Short mmCIF file of C-alpha atoms in Angstrom, two decimals:
data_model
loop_
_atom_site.label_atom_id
_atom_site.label_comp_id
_atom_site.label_asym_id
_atom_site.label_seq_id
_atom_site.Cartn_x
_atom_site.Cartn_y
_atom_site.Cartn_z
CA UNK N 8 0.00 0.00 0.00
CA UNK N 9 1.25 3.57 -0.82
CA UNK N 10 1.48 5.70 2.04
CA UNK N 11 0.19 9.37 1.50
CA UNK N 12 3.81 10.74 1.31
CA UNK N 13 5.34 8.62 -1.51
CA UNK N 14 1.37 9.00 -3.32
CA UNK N 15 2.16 12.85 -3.30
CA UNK N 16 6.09 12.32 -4.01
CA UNK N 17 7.43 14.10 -7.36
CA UNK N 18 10.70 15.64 -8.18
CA UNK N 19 9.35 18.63 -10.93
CA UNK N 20 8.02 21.38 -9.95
CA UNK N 21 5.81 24.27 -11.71
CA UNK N 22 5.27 21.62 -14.48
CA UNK N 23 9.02 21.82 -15.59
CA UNK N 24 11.42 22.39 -13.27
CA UNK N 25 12.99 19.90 -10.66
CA UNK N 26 12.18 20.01 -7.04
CA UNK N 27 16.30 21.20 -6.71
CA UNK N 28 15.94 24.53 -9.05
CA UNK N 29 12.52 25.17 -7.92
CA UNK N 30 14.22 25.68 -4.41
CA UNK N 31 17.08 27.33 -5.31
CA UNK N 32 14.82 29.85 -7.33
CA UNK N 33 12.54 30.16 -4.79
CA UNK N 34 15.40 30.78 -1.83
CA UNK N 35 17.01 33.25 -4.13
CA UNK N 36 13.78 35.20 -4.60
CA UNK N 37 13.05 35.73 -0.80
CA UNK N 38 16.89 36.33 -0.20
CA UNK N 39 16.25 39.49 -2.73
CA UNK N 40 12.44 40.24 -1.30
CA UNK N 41 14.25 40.26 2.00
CA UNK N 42 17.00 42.53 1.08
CA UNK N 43 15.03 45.14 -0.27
CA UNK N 44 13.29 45.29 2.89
CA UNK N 45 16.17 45.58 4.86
CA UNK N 46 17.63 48.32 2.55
CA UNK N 47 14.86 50.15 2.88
CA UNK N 48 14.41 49.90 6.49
CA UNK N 49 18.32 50.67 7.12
CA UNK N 50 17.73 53.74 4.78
CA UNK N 51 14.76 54.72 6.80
CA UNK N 52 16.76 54.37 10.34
CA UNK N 53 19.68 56.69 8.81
CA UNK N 54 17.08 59.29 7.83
CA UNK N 55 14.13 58.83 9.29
CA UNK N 56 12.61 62.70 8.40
CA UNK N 57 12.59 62.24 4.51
CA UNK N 58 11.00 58.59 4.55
CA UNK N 59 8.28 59.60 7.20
CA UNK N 60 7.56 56.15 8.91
CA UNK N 61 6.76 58.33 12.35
CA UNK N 62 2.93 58.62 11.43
CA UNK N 63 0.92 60.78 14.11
CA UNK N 64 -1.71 59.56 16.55
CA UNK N 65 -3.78 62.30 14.08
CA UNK N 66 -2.60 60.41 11.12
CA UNK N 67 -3.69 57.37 12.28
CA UNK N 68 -6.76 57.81 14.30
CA UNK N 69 -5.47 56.29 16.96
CA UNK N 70 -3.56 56.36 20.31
CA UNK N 71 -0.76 54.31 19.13
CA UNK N 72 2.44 55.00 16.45
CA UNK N 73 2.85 52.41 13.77
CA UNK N 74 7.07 52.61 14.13
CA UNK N 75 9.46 53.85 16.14
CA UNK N 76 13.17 52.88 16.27
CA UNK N 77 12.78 49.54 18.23
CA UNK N 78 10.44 48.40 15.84
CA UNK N 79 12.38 49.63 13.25
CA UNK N 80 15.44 47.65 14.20
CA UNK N 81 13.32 44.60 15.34
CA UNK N 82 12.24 44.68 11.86
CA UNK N 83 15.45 44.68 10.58
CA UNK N 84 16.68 41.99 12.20
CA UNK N 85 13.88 39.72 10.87
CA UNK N 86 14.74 41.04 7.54
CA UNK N 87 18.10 39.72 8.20
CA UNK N 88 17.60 36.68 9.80
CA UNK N 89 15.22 35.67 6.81
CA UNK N 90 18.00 35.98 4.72
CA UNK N 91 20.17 34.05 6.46
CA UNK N 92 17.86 31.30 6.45
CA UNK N 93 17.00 31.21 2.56
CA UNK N 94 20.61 31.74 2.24
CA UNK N 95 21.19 28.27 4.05
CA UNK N 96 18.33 26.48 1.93
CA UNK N 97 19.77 28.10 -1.36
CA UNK N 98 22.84 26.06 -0.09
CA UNK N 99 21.54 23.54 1.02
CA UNK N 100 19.38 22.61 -2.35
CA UNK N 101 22.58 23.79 -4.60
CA UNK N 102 25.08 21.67 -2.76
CA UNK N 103 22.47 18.81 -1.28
CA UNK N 104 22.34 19.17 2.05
CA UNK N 105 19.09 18.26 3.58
CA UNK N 106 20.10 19.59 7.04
CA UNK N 107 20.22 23.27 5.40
CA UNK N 108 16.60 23.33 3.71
CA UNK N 109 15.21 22.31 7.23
CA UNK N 110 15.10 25.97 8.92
CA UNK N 111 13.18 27.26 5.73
CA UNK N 112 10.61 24.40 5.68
CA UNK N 113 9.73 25.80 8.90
CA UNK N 114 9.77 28.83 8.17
CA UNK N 115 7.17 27.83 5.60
CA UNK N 116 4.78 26.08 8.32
CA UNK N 117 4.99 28.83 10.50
CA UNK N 118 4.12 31.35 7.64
CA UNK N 119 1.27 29.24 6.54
CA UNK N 120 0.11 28.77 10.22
CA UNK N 121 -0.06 32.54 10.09
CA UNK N 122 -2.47 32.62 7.18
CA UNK N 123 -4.57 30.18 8.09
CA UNK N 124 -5.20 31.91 11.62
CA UNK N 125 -6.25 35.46 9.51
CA UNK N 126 -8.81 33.39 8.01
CA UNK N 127 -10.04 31.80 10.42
CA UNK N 128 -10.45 35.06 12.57
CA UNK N 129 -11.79 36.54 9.11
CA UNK N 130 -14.93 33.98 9.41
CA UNK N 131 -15.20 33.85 13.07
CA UNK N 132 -14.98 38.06 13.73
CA UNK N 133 -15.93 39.44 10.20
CA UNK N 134 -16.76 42.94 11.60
CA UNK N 135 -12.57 42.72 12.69
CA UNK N 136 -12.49 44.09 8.70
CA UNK N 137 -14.32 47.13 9.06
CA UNK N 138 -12.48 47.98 12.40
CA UNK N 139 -9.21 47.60 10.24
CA UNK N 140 -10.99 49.97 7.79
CA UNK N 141 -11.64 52.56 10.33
CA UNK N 142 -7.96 52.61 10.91
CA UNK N 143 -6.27 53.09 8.03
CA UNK N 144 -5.17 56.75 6.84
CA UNK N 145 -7.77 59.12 5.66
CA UNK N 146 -5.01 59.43 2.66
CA UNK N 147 -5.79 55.65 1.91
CA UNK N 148 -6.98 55.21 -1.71
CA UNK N 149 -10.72 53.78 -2.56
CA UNK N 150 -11.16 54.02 1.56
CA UNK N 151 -14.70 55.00 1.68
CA UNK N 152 -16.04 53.21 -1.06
CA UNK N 153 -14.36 50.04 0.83
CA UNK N 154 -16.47 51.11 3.62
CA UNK N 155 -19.52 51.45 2.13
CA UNK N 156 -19.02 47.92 0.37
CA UNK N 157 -21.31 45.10 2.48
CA UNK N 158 -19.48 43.53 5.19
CA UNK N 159 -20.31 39.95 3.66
CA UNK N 160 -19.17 40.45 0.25
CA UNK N 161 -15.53 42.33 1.90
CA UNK N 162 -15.66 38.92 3.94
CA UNK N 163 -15.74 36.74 0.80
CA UNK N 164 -13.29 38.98 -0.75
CA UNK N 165 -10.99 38.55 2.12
CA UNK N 166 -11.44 35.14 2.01
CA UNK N 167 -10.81 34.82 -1.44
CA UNK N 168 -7.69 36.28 -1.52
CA UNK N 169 -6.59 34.49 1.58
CA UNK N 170 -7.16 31.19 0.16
CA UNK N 171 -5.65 31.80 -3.15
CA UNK N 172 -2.34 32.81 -1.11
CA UNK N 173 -2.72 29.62 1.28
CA UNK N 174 -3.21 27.13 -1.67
CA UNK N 175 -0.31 28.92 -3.35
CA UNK N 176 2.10 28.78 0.07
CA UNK N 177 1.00 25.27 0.72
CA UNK N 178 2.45 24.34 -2.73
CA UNK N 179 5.64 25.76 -2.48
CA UNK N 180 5.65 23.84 0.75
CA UNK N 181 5.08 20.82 -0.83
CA UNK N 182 8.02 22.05 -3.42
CA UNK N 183 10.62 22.08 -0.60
CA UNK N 184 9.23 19.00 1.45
CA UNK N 185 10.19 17.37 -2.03
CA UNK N 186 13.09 19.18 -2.34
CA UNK N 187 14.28 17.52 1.01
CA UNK N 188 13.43 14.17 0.65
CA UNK N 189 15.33 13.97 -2.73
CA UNK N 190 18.13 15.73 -1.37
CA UNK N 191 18.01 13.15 1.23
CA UNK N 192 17.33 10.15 -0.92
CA UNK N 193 20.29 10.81 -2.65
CA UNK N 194 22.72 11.12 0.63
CA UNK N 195 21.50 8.02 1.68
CA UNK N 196 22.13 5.99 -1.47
CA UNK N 197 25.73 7.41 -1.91
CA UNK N 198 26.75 6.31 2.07
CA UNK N 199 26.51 2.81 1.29
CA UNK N 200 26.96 1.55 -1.99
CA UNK N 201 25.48 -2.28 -3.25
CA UNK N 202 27.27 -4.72 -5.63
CA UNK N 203 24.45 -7.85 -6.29
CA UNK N 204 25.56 -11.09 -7.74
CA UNK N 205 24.14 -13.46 -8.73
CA UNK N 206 23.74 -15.51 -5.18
CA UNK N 207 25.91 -13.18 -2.68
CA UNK N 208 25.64 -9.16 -1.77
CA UNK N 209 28.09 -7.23 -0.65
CA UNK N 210 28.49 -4.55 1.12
CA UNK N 211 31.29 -1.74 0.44
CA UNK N 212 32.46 1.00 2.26
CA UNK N 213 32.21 5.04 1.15
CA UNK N 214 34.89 6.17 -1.38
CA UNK N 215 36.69 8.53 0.92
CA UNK N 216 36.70 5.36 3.77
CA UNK N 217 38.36 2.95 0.78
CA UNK N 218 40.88 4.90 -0.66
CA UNK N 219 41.96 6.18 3.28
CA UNK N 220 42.55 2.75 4.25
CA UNK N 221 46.46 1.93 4.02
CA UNK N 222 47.08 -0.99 1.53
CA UNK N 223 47.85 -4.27 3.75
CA UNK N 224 51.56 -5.67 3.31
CA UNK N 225 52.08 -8.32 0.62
CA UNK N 226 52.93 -11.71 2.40
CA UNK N 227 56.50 -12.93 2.76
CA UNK N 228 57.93 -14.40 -0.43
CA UNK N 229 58.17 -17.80 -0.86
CA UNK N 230 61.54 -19.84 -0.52
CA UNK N 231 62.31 -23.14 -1.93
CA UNK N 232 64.27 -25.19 0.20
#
């Protein structure tokens, strides 16, 4: 019988490319998301006047500001440590190391867990949408006709969207779960290596482990008496 796993097993991806490049591509592309973000946010630290991220309590219409310097540098750090870890699964699909794609898998749950909760708080609270309405900047574009839209169609709207971006993040998921188990696969199958006959198997050791091990001394010589 097939277990689930191996039923849902492939090594392409996107209808073309292999599990390996579809990793690579994809760490690659948050590595550069990432670092944009990080620029920015770096830029905005160094001058924080001419890129305005301290919005008013009047701007807002609220009690609270949206950044300040810790959350500015908390922010960064993400940023940073995001690259760091699509760095490692970059490496770790290029070079085939499972152990490296492992940190970005999670990464991957814990992003979808994320998305899943919005929606679910979407269909459980759907007035939270017209509270998050109320709050954006009066400069918003398209804000009051977004208020005066019914609350159940902005729910199925929200919803919408939200599950075309989970069934999107739980392929890519399913790209790098791939992506690890072939890596895997193939670290496993070059440890040991199998010579079958026709009646006997046998087992040999790694290349590195053979050619380290110091040739044994040929026996004495033998001597006619």
């Amino acid at each position: 019988m097939i277990s689930p796993w191996d039923r849902w097993y492939t090594t392409s991806c996107c209808l073309c490319c292999h599990v390996r490049t579809g990793t690579i591509i994809l760490g690659i592309w948050y590595m550069l998301i990432n670092a944009v973000v990080l620029l920015i946010l770096l830029s905005a630290l160094n001058d924080p006047v001419q890129y305005h991220y301290h919005l008013t309590s009047s701007e807002l219409g609220t009690d609270l500001d949206v950044m300040d310097d810790a959350n500015m540098c908390i922010a960064a750090a993400i940023s940073l440590l995001m690259i760091l870890i699509c760095g490692m699964a970059t490496y770790g699909a290029y070079k085939q190391h499972a152990a490296w794609i492992i940190p970005f898998f999670c990464y991957q749950l814990f992003d979808f867990a994320l998305n899943t909760l919005v929606a679910i708080s979407v269909v459980v609270y759907p007035n939270t949408i017209q509270d998050y309405l109320q709050q954006l900047p009066g400069t918003f574009p398209y804000k009051e006709d977004l208020m005066s839209t019914n609350n159940m169609c902005l729910v199925l709207a929200v919803l919408l969207f939200v599950g075309c971006i989970l069934a999107f993040k739980a392929y890519l998921i399913a790209c790098v779960w791939n992506c690890y188990r072939y890596v895997s696969g193939r670290s496993t199958t070059e440890v040991l290596v199998y010579v079958t006959t026709n009646d006997t198997t046998v087992l040999l050791p790694p290349y590195e482990e053979a050619i380290s091990i110091p040739p044994k001394d040929p026996p004495p010589q033998y001597v006619s008496a």
